[in-house]
Short mmCIF file of C-alpha atoms in Angstrom, two decimals:
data_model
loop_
_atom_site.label_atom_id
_atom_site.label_comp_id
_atom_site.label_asym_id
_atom_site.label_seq_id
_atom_site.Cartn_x
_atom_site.Cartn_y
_atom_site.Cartn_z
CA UNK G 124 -11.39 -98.41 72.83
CA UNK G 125 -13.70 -96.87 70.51
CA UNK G 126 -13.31 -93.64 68.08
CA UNK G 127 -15.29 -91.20 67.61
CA UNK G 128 -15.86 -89.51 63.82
CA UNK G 129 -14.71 -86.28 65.02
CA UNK G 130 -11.70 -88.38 66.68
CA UNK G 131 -10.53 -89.85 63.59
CA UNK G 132 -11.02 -86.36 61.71
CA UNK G 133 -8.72 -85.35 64.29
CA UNK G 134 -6.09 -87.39 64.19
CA UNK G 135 -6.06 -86.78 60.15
CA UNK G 136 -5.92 -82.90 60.65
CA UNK G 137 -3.02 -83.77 63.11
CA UNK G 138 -1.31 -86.31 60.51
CA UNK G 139 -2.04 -83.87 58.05
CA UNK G 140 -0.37 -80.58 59.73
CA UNK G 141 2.65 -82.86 60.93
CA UNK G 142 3.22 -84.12 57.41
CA UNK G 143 3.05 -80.25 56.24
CA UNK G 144 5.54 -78.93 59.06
CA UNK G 145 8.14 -81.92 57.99
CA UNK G 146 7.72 -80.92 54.38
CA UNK G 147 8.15 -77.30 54.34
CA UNK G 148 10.73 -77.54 57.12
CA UNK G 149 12.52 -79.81 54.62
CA UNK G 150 12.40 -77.39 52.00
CA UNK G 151 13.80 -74.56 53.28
CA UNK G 152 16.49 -76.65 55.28
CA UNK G 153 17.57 -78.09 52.28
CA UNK G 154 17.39 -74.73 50.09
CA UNK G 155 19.17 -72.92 52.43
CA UNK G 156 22.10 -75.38 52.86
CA UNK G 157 22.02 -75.92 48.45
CA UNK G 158 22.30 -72.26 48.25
CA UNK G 159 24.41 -71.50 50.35
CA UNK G 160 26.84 -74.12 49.28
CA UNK G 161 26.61 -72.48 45.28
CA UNK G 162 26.54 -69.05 46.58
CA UNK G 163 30.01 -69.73 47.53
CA UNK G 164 31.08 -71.46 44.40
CA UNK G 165 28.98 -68.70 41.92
CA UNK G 166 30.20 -65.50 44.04
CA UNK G 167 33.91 -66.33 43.67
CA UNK G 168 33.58 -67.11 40.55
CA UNK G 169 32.21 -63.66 39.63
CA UNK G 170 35.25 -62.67 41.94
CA UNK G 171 37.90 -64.07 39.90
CA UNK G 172 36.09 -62.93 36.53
CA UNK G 173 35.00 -66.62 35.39
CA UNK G 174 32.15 -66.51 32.69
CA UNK G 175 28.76 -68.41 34.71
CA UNK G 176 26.23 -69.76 32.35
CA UNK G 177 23.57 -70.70 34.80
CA UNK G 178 23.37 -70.34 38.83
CA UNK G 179 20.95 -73.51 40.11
CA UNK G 180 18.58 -74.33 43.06
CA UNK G 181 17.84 -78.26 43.03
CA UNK G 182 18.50 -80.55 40.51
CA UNK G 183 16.21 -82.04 37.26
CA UNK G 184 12.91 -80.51 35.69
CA UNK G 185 13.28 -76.92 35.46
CA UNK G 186 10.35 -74.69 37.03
CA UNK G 187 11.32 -71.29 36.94
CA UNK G 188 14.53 -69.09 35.34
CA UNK G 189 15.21 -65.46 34.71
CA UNK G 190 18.38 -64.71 33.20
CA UNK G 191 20.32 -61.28 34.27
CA UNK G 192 23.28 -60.41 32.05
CA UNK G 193 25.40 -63.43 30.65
CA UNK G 194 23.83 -65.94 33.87
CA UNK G 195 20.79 -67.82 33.92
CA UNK G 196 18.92 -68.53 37.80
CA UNK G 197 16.94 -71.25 37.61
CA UNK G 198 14.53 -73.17 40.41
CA UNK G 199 14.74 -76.90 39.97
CA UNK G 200 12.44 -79.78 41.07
CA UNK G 201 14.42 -81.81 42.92
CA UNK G 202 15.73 -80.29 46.24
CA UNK G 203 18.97 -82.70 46.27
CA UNK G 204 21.68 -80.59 44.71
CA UNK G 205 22.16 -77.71 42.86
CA UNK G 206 25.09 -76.29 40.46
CA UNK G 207 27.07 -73.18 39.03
CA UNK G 208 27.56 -73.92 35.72
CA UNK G 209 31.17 -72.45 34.40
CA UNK G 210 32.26 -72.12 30.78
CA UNK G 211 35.09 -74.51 30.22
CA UNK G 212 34.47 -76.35 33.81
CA UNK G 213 34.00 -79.96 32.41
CA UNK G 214 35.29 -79.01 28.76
CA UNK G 215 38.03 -77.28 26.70
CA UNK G 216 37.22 -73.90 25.92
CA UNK G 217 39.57 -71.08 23.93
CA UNK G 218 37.48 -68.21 25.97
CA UNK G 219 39.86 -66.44 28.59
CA UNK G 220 37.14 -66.53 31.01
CA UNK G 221 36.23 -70.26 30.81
CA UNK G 222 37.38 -71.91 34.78
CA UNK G 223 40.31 -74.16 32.67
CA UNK G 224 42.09 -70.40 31.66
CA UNK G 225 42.13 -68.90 35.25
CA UNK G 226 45.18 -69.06 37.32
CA UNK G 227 45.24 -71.96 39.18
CA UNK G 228 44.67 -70.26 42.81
CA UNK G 229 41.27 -68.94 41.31
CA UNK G 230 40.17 -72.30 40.46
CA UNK G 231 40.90 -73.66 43.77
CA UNK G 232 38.97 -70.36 45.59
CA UNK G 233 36.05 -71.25 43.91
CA UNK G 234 35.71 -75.07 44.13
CA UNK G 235 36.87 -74.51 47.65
CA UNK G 236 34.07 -71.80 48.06
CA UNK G 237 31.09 -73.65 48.56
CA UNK G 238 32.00 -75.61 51.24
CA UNK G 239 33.33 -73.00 53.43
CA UNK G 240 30.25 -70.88 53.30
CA UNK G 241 28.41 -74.39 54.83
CA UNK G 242 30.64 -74.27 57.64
CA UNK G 243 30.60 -70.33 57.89
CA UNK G 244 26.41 -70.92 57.95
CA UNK G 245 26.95 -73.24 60.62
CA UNK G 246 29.33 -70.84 62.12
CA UNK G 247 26.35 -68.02 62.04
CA UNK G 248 23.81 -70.32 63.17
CA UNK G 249 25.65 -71.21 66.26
CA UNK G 250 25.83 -67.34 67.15
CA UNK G 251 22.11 -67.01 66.50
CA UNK G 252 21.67 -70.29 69.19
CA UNK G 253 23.62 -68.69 71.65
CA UNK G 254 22.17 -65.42 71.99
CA UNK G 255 18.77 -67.25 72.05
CA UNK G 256 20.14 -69.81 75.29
CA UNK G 257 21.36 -66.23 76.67
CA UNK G 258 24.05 -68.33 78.18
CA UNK G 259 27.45 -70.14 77.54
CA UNK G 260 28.50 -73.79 78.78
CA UNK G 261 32.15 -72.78 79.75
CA UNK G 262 34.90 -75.50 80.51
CA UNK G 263 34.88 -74.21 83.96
CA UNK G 264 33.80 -75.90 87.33
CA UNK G 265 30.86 -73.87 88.38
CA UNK G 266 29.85 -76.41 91.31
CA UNK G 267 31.50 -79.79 92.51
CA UNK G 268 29.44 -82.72 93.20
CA UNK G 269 30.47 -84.19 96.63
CA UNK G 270 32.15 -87.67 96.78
CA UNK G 271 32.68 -87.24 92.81
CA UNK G 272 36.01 -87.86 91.10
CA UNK G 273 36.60 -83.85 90.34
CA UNK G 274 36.51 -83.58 94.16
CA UNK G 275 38.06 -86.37 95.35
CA UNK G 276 41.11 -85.19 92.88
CA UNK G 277 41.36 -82.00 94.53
CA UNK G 278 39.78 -79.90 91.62
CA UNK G 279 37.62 -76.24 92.69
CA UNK G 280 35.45 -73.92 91.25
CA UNK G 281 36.55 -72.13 89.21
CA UNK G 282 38.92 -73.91 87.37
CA UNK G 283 39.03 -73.73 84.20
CA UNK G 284 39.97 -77.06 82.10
CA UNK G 285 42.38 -76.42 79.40
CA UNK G 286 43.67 -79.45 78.68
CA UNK G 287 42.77 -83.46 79.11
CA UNK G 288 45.66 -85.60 78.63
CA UNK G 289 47.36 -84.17 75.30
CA UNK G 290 43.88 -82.96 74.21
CA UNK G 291 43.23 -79.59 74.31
CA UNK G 292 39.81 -78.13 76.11
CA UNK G 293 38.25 -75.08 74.01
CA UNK G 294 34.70 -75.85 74.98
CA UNK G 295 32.46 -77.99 77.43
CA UNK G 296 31.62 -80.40 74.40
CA UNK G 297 35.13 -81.33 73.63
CA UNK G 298 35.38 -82.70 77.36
CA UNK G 299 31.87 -85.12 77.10
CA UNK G 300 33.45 -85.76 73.97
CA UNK G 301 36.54 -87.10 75.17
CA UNK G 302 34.88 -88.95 78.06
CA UNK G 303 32.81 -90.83 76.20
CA UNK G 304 35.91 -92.21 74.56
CA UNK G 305 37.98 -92.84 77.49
CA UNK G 306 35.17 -94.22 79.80
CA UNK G 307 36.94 -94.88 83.36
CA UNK G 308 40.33 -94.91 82.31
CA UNK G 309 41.89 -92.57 84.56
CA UNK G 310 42.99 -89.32 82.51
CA UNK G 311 45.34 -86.43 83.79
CA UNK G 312 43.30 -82.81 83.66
CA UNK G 313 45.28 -79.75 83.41
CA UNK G 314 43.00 -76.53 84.63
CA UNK G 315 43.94 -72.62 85.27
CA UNK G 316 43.52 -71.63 89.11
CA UNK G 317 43.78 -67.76 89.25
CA UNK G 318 45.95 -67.40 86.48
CA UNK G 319 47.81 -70.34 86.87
CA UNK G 320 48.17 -73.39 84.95
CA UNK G 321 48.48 -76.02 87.43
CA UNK G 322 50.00 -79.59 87.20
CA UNK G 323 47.93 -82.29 86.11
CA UNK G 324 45.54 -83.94 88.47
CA UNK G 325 45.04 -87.79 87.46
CA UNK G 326 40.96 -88.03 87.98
CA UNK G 327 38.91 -91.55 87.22
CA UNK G 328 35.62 -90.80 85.65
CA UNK G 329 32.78 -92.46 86.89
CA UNK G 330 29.48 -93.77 85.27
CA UNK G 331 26.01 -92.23 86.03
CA UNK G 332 22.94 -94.70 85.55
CA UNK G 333 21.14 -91.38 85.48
CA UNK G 334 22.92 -88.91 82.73
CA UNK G 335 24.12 -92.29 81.20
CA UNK G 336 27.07 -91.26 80.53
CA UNK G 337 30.71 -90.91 82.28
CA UNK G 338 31.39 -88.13 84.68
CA UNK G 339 33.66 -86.23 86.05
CA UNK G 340 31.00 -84.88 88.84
CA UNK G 341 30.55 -80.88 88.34
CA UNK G 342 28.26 -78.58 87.19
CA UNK G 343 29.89 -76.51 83.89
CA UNK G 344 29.80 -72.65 84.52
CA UNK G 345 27.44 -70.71 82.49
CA UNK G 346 28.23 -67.22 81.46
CA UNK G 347 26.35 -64.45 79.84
CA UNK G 348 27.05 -64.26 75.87
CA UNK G 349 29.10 -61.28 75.09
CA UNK G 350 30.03 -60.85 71.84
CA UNK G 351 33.93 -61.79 71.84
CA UNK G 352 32.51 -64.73 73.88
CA UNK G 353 30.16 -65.68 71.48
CA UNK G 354 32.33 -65.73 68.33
CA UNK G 355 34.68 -68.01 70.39
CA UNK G 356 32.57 -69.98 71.70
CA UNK G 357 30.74 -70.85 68.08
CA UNK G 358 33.74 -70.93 66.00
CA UNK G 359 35.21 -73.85 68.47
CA UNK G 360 31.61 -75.46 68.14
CA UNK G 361 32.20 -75.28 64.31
CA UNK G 362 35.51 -77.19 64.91
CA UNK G 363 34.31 -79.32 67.04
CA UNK G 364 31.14 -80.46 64.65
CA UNK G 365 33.33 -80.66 62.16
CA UNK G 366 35.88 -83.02 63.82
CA UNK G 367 32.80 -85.12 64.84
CA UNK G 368 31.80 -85.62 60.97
CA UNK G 369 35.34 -87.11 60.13
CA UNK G 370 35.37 -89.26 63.53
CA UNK G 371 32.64 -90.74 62.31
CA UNK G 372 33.41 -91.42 58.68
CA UNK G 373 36.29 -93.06 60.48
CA UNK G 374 34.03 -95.47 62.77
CA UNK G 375 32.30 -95.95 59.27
CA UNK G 376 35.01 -97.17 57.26
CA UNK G 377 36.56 -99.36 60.17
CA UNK G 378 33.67 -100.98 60.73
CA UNK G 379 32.69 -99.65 64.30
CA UNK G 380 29.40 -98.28 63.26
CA UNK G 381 27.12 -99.71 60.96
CA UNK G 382 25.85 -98.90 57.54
CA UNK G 383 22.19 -98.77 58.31
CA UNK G 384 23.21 -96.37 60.97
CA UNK G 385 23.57 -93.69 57.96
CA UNK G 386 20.96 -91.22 57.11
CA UNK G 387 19.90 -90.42 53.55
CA UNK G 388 17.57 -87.96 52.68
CA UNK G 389 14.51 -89.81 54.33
CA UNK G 390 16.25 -90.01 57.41
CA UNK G 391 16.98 -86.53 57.40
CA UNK G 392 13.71 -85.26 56.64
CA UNK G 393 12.04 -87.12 59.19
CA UNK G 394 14.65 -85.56 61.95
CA UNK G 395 13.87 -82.15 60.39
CA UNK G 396 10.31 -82.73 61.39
CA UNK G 397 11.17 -84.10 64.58
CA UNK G 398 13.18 -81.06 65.17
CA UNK G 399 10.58 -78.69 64.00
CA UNK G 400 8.02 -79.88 66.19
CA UNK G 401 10.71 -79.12 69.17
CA UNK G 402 10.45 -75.61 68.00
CA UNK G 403 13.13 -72.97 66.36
CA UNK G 404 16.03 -73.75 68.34
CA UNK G 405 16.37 -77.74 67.63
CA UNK G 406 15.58 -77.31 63.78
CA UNK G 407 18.34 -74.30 63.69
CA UNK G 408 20.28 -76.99 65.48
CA UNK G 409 20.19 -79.54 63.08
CA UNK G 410 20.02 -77.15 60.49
CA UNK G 411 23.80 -76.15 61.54
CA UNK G 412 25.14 -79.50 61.97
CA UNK G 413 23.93 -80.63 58.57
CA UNK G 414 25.24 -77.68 57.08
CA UNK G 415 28.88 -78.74 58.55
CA UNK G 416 28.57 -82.14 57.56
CA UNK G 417 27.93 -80.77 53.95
CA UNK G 418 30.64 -78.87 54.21
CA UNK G 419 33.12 -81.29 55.57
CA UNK G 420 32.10 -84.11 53.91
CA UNK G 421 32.31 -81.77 50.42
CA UNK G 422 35.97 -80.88 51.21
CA UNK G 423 37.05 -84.92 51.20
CA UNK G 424 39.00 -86.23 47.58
CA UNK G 425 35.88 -88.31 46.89
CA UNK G 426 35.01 -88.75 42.64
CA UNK G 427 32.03 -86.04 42.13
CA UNK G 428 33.11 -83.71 44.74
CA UNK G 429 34.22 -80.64 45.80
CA UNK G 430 37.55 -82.64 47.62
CA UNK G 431 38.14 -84.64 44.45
CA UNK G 432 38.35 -81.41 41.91
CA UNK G 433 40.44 -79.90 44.27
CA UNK G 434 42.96 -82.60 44.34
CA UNK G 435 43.20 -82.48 40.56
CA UNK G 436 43.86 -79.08 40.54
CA UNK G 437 46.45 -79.97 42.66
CA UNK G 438 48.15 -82.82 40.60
CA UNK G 439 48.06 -80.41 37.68
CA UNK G 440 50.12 -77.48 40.14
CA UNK G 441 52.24 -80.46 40.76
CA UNK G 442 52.96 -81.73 37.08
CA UNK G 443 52.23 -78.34 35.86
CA UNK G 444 50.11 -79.79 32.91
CA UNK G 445 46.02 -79.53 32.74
CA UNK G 446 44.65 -82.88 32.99
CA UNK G 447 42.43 -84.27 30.68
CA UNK G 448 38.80 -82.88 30.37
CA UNK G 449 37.67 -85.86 29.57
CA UNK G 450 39.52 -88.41 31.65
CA UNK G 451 38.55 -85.76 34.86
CA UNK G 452 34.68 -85.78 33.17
CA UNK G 453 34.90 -89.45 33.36
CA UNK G 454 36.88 -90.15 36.81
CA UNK G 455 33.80 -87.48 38.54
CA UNK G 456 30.97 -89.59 36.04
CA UNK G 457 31.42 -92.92 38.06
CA UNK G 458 31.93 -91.45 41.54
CA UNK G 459 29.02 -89.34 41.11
CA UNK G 460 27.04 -92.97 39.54
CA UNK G 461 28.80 -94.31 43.07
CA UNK G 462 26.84 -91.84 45.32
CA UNK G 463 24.01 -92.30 43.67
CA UNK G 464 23.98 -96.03 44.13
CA UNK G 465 24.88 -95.27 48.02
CA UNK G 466 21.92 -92.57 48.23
CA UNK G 467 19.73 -94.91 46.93
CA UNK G 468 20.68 -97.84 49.52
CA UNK G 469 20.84 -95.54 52.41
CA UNK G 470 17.24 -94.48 51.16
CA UNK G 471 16.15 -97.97 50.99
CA UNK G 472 17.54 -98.31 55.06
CA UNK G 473 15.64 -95.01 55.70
CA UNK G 474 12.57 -96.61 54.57
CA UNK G 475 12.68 -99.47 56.14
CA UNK G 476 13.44 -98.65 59.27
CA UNK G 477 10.54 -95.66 58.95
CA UNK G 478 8.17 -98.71 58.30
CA UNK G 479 9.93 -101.13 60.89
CA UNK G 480 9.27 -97.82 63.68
#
């Protein structure tokens, strides 16, 4: 088959708006999320009266500051980080409002700060999702699928599930969750029925070739968003995104799944232009589940993060002694060397399986 000029021109205007989308879709993804994250950390610090030096967006080469009383803002080149720099954070320091001279609660507020606004941005986007569906998966059987193991177990519409085995059911997710993990072992449901919470019913999921996945064979009921509704329904999708993060740090460290089945920051800026192309709602989408992940993943007592000054702070409420600056500076200097070295391997897989596709 033969191209045209105007073909080829084409398909480098196309190549060329794609590459544009994925780019400034990456940008404000990951600008969002960074300053989100160190609005947390720099607002509590304010809160608790802790003297910040300089509030920052990226990481590296500095392109643009202004400074407004005692803080600097500055824009940095490198869209992989960003930082509130505290007096007496990483150092001794004799001024009262250096981090090392708050109360120890303080501390812990603001480390614990940035993280929780990723998960409350998740939290917000899931709200902003829902009222653009206009409608709510419930964990309620809206319509039974004949000769399907609901049915067969004596199940109706209208029941709502609140409980598989010794799992509790909050929304539809946490029950294709749970059946993808139990396959066709048979599992005992516990639903409401008019008020009622009725005995378990023992039900055998069974595989669809089409859906590829394990059923129970129903069709969820969907409800208008209200807005008690809504809250519920995206704080348990918060929960449940964030339980998904640590399940799968689990499956990494056991082995289960693979290390070239991690994501770096290639990986993720292709799926943001993937998502982008899908429109609004899948970018906000993965917008909201990397902004969890962040969060989570933030929160765990790894060297370099949020989790690992936390648990010092901890040891020294325990021992009731500061630990050493230094030793601390050091401990948080390799791990943060360590994710580095892993950033730049998972970047490496990223690649290559971007050239392999």
């Amino acid at each position: 088959m033969e191209y045209s000029v105007d073909d080829a021109n084409k398909q480098i205007i196309i190549r060329t708006v794609v590459m544009l989308v994925t780019a400034i879709s990456a940008i404000i993804v990951f600008a969002l999320l960074i300053f989100i994250h160190e609005l947390g950390h720099f607002s509590v610090a304010k809160m608790v009266d802790i003297k910040v030096h300089e509030f920052a967006i990226g990481m590296g080469p500095l392109l643009a500051k202004f400074k407004k009383g005692e803080t600097m803002y500055s824009i940095r080149a490198l869209p992989i980080g960003g930082y509130v720099k505290m007096e007496g954070e990483e150092e001794a320091s004799t001024d009262e409002r250096a981090f090392r001279n708050r109360p120890l609660w303080a501390r812990i507020a603001v480390i614990v700060a940035g993280a929780f606004m990723n998960l409350v941005l998740g939290f917000v986007i899931f709200i902003i999702l829902t009222y653009m569906s206009g409608g709510i998966v419930e964990p309620v059987i809206g319509e039974l699928m004949d000769n399907m193991p609901a049915q067969k177990a004596g199940l109706m519409p209208g029941d709502r599930i609140v409980k598989i085995d010794n799992t509790k059911i909050n929304i539809q997710d946490d029950i294709r969750f749970y059946l993808m993990y139990s396959k066709d072992k048979p599992i005992k449901i516990t639903v409401k029925r008019n008020g009622k919470i009725l005995a378990p019913f023992e039900v055998t999921p069974e595989y669809s070739e089409e859906s590829q996945a394990y059923m129970l064979g129903y069709k969820a009921q969907v409800v208008e968003p209200t807005l008690m509704n809504t809250l519920s329904n995206s704080f348990y999708e918060t929960i449940f995104y964030s339980k998904i993060v640590l399940f799968s740090l689990g499956e990494l460290i056991t082995g289960r799944v693979g290390f070239n089945q991690m994501s770096g920051p290639v990986g993720i800026v292709k799926e943001i232009g993937t998502a982008a192309s899908l429109g609004i709602a899948p970018l906000l989408m993965l917008a909201a589940l990397i902004s969890i992940n962040l969060g989570v993943f933030n929160l765990l007592p790894i060297p370099a993060l949020d989790g690992s000054k936390i648990f010092f702070l901890l040891v020294e409420g325990i021992r009731r002694k500061p630990i050493d600056p230094e030793k601390e500076g050091l401990v948080h200097m390799i791990g943060f060397a360590m994710l580095i070295l892993l950033m730049i391997l998972v970047t490496f897989s990223d690649i290559t399986k971007l050239i392999g596709s």
